[in-house]
Coordinates of C-alpha atoms in Angstrom, one line a residue:
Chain A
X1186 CA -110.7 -35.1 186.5
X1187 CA -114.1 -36.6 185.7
X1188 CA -117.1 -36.2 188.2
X1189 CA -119.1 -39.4 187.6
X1190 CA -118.6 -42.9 188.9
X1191 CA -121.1 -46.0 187.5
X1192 CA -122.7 -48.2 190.6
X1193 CA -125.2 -50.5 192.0
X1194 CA -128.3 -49.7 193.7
X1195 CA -128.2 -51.5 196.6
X1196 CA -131.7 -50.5 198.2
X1197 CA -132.9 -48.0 200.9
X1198 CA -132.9 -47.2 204.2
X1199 CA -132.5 -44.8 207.1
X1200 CA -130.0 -43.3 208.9
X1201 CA -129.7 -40.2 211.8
X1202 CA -127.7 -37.2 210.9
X1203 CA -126.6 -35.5 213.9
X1204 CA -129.6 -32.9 214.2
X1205 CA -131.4 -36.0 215.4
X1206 CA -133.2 -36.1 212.2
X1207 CA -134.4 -39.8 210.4
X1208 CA -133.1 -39.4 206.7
X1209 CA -134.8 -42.1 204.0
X1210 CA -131.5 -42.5 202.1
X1211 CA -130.6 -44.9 199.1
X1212 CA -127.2 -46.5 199.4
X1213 CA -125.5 -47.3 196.3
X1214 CA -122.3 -49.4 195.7
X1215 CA -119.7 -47.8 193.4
X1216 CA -118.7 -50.3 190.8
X1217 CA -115.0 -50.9 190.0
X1218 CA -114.5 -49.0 186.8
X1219 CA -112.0 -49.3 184.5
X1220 CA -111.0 -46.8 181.7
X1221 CA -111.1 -48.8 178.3
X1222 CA -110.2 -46.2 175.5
X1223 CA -109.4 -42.2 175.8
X1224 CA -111.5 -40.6 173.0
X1225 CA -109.6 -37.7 171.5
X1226 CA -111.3 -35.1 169.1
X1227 CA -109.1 -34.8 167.0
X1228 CA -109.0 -38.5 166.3
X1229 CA -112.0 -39.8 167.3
X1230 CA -114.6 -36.6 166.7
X1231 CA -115.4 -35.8 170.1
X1232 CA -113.8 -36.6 173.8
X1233 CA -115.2 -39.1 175.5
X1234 CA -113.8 -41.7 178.0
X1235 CA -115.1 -44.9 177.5
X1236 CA -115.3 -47.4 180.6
X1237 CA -115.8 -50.8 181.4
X1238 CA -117.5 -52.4 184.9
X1239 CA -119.3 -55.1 186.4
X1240 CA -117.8 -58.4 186.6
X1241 CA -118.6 -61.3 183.8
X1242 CA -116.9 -64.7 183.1
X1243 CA -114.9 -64.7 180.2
X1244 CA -116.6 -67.7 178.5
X1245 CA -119.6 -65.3 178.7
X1246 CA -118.5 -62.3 177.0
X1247 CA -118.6 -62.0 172.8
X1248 CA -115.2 -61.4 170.7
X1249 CA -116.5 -57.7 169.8
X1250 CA -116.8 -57.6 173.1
X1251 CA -113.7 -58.9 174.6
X1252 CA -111.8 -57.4 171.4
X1253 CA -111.9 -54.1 173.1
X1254 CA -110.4 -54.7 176.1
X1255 CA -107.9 -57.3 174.7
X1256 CA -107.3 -54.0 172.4
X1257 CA -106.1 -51.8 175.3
X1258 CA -105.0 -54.6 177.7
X1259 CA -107.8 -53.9 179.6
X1260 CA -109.8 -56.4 182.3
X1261 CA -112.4 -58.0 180.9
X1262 CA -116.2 -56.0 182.7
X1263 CA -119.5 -56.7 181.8
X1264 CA -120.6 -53.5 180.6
X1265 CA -118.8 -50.7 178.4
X1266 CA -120.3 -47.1 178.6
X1267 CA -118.8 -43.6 177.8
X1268 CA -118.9 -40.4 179.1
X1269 CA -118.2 -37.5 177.3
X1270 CA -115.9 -35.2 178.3
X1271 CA -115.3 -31.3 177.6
X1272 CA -111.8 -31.4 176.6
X1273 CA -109.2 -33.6 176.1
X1274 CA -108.2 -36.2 179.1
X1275 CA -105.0 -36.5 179.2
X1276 CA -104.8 -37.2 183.0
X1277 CA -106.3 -40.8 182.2
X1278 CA -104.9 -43.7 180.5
X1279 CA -106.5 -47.1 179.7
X1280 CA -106.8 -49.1 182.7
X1281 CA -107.1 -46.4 185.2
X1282 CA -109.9 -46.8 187.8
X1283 CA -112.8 -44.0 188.2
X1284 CA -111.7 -43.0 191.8
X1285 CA -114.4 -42.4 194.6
X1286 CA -112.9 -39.5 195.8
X1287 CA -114.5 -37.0 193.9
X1288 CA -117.7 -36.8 195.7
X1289 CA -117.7 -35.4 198.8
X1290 CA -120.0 -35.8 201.5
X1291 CA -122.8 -32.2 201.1
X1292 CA -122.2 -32.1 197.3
X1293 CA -125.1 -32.4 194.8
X1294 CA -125.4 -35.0 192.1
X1295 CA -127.2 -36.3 188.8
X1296 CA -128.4 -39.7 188.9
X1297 CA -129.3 -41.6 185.9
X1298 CA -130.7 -45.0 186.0
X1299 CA -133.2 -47.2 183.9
X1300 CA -136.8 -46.6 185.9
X1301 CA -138.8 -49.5 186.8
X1302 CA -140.8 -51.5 184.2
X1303 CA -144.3 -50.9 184.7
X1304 CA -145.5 -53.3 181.6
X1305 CA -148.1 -52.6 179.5
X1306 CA -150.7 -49.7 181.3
X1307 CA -153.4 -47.8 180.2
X1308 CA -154.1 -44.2 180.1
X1309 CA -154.8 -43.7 183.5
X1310 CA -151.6 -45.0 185.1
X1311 CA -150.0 -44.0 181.7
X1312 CA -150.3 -40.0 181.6
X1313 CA -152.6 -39.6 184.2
X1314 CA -155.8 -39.1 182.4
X1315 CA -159.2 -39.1 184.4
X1316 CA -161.3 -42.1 184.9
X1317 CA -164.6 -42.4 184.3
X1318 CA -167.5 -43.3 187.0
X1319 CA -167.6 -46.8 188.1
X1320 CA -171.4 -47.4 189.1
X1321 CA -174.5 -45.3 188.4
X1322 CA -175.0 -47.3 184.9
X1323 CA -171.4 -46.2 183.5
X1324 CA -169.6 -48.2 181.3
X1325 CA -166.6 -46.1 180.7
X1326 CA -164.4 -46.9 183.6
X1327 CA -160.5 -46.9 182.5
X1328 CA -161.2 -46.1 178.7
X1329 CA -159.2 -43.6 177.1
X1330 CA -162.4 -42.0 175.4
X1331 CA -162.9 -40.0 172.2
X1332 CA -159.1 -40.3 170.3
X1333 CA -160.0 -37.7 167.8
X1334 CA -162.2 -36.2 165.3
X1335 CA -164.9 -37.1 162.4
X1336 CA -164.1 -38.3 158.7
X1337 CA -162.0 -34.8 159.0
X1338 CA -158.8 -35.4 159.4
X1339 CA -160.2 -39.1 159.2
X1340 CA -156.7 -40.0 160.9
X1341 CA -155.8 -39.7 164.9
X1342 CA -153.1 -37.1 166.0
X1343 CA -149.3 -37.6 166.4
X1344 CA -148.3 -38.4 169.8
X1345 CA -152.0 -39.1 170.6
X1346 CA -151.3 -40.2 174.4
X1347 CA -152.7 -44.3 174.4
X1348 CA -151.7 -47.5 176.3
X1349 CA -148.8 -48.7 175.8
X1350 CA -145.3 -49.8 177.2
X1351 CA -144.3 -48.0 180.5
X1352 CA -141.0 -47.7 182.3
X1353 CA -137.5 -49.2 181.5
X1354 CA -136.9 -46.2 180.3
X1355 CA -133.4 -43.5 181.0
X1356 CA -134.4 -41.2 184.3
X1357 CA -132.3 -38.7 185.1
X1358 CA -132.7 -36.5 188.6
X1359 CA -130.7 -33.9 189.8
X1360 CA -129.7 -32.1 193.2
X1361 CA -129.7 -35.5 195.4
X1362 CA -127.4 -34.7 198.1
X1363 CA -124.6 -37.2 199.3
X1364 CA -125.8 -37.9 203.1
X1365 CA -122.2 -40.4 203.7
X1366 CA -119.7 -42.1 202.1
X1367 CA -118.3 -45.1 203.2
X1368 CA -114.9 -45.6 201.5
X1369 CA -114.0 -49.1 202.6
X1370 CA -117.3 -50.5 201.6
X1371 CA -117.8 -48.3 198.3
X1372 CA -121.0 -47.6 199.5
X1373 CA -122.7 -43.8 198.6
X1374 CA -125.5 -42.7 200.2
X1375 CA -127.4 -40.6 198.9
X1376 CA -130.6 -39.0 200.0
X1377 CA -134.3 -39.7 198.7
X1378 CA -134.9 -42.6 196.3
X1379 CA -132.8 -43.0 192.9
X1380 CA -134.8 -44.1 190.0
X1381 CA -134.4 -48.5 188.6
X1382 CA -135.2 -51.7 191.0
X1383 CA -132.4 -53.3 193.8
X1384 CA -129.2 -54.1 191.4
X1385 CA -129.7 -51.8 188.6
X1386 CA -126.9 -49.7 187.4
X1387 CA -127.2 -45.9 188.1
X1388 CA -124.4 -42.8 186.9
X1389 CA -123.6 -40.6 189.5
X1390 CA -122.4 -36.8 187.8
X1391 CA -121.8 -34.4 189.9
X1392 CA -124.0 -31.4 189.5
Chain B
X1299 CA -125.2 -59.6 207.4
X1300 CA -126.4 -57.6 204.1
X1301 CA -124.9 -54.7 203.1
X1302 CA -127.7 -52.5 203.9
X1303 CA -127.8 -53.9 207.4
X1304 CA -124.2 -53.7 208.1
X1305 CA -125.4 -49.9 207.5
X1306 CA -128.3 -49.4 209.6
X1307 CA -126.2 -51.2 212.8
X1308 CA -124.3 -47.8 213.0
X1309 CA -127.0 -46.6 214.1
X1310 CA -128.6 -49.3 216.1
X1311 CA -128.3 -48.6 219.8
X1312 CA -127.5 -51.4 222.4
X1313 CA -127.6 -49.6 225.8
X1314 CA -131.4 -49.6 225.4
X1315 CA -133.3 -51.2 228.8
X1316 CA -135.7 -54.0 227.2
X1317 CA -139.2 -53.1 228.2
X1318 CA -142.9 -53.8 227.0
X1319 CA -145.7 -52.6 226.0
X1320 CA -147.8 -51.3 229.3
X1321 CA -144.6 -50.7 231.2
X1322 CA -143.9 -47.3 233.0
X1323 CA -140.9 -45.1 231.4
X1324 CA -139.2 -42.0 231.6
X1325 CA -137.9 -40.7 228.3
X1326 CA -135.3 -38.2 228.3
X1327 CA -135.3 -36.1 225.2
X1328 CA -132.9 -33.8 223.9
X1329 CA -134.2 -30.6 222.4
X1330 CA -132.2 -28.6 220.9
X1331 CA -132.6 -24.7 220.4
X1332 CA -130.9 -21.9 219.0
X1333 CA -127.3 -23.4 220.6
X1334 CA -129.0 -24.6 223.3
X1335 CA -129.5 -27.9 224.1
X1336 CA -132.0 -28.9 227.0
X1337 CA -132.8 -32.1 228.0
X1338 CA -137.7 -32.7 228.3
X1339 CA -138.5 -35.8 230.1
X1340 CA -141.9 -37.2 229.2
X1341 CA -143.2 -40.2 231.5
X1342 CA -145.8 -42.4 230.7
X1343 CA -146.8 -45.9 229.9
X1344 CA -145.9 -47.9 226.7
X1345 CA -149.0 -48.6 224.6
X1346 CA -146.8 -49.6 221.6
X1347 CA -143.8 -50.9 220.2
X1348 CA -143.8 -51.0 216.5
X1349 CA -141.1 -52.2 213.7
X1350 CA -137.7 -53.8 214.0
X1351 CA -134.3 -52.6 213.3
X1352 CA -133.6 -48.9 212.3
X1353 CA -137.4 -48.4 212.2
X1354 CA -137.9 -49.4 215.6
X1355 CA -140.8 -47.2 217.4
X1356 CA -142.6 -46.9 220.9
X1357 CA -145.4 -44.9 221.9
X1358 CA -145.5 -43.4 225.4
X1359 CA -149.2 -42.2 226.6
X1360 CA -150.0 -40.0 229.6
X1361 CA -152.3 -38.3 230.9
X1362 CA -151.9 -34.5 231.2
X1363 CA -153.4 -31.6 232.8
X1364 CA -157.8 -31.7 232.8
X1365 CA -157.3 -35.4 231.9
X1366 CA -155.8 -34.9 228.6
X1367 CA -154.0 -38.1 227.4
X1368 CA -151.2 -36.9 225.7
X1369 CA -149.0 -39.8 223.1
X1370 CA -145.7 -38.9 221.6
X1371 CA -143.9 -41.5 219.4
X1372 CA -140.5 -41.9 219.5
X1373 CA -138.3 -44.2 217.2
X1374 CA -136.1 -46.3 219.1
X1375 CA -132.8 -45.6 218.0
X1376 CA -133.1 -42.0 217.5
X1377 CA -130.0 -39.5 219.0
X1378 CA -132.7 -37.0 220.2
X1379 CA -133.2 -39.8 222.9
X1380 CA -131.0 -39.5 225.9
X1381 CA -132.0 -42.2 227.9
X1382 CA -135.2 -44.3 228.4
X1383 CA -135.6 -45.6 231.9
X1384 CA -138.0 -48.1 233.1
X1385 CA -139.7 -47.0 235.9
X1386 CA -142.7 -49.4 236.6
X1387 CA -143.4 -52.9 235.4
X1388 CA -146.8 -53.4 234.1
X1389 CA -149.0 -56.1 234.2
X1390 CA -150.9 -56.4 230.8
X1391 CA -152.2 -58.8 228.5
X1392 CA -152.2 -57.4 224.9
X1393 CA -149.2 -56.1 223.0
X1394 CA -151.1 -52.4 221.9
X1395 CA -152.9 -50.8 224.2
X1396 CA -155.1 -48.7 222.2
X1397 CA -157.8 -49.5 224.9
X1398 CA -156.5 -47.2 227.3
X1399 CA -157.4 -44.4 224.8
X1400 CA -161.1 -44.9 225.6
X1401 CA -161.1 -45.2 229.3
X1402 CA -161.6 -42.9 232.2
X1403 CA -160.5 -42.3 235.6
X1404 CA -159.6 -45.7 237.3
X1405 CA -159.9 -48.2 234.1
X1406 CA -157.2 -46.3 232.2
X1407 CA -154.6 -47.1 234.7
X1408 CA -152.3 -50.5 234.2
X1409 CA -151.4 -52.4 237.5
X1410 CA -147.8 -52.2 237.9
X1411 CA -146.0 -55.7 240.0

């Protein structure tokens, strides 16, 4: 069996458990997913289960694309992703559904989602660096300051922290706890926030 | 109805009396401790009612022993909440009452109908 399921963040909210206590929760809607291709090692280097979801018109999708599930006799989804395995799946064949069932309401799990994207920031918001004063004749507010050193090395440092692109990129946290499942909504709630904006695609893995 | 809604209105009480800011209530609150449960009433006037939905909160002032005004804020649609009962109706004519805070003696009293 696999432990992971691919789904949509919905939002957040709250809900009471039955201490009495408010709980900020994030509810997320399992996606349909569809198994596309069993990897095997011995064929294919390495186990992996690869699987399609989200829905897509057909006019839509490329021929690569639609090639492999028209290979397996698949349904045609929007997105194909794969999840390794540790040994050879057996137990699924090519259009077999991820089932829901494997979380359980207590148990801990990995989230993975794209984060936000926060654009192009500065240092500050960047990696957190210090800002300078912003009256008493300053003039170095938000600047990054001194990037290196004199005509020796004459070049600046790899991985010199500067402004740049932020966000959009893979998040992963662990040990969110399942608050409730709601089976005939596909709906997983999970406690505290999950990382992407309303609609994004999140993994759930089971810790 | 969104999906996030159709989650929250689990949770959403309906046996809730509607009442007002400056109204007279007595809250019945379960505490709960060490496998007991006992039920702590605190009485007192509405000085506000804040948020909608799931996030729904009131805030219930009274005045204690020496003249201490105590507030507790409660949200709404909480289980530790046993019952909320209206006991007075009040006779205000601003939806906070943060003025009450400030007065003494007579003038921090609300004319009930």
């Amino acid at each position: 069996m696999i432990n992971a399921i691919y789904g949509k963040k919905l939002g957040c909210t709250q809900i009471f458990n039955e201490k009495g206590d408010a709980l900020y929760v994030t509810a997320i809607e399992a996606e349909q997913c569809v198994v596309v291709q069993v990897k095997d090692e011995k064929k294919d280097g390495y186990n992996a289960l690869k699987i399609g979801f989200g829905s897509i018109k057909d006019k839509k999708a490329s021929k690569p694309h639609k090639g492999e599930f028209d290979k397996n006799k698949v349904e045609l989804k929007k997105y194909l992703r794969e999840i390794r395995v540790d040994k050879f799946d057996s137990e699924y064949k090519p259009g077999d559904n991820l089932d829901l069932k494997v979380f359980k309401i207590g148990d801990k799990v990995k989230i993975t989602g794209n984060n936000k994207g926060k654009g192009f920031a500065g240092v500050i918001k960047r990696h957190g660096f210090q800002r300078g004063r912003m009256s008493h004749g300053s003039h170095s507010h938000r600047i990054p300051g001194s990037v290196g050193m004199c005509s020796t090395p004459s070049r600046i440092a790899k991985g010199k922290k500067m402004p740049g692109r932020m966000g959009n990129k893979q998040v992963t946290i662990r040990g969110s706890e399942i608050v409730d499942i709601i089976e005939d909504q596909n709906l997983i709630l999970v406690k505290g926030s999950v990382p992407g904006a309303k609609g994004s695609f999140v993994l759930l893995r089971k810790v | 109805m969104n999906k996030l809604d159709k989650i929250e209105s689990k949770y959403i009480k309906t046996d809730i009396p509607e009442f007002k800011a400056g109204d007279k209530v007595r809250v019945k609150i379960r505490i709960s401790e060490e496998n007991k449960d006992r039920i702590q009433v605190f009485e007192g006037i509405v000085i506000r009612i804040k948020g909608t939905g799931i996030n729904k909160t009131f805030t219930v002032r009274k005045i204690s022993f020496n003249n201490i005004g105590v507030e507790r804020t409660f949200l709404i649609n909480s289980p530790v909440i046993q019952s909320i009962e209206k006991v007075g109706d009040g006779i205000v004519r601003r939806a906070k009452l943060y003025y009450l805070r400030d007065k003494v003696g007579k003038k921090s009293k609300v004319r009930f109908k």
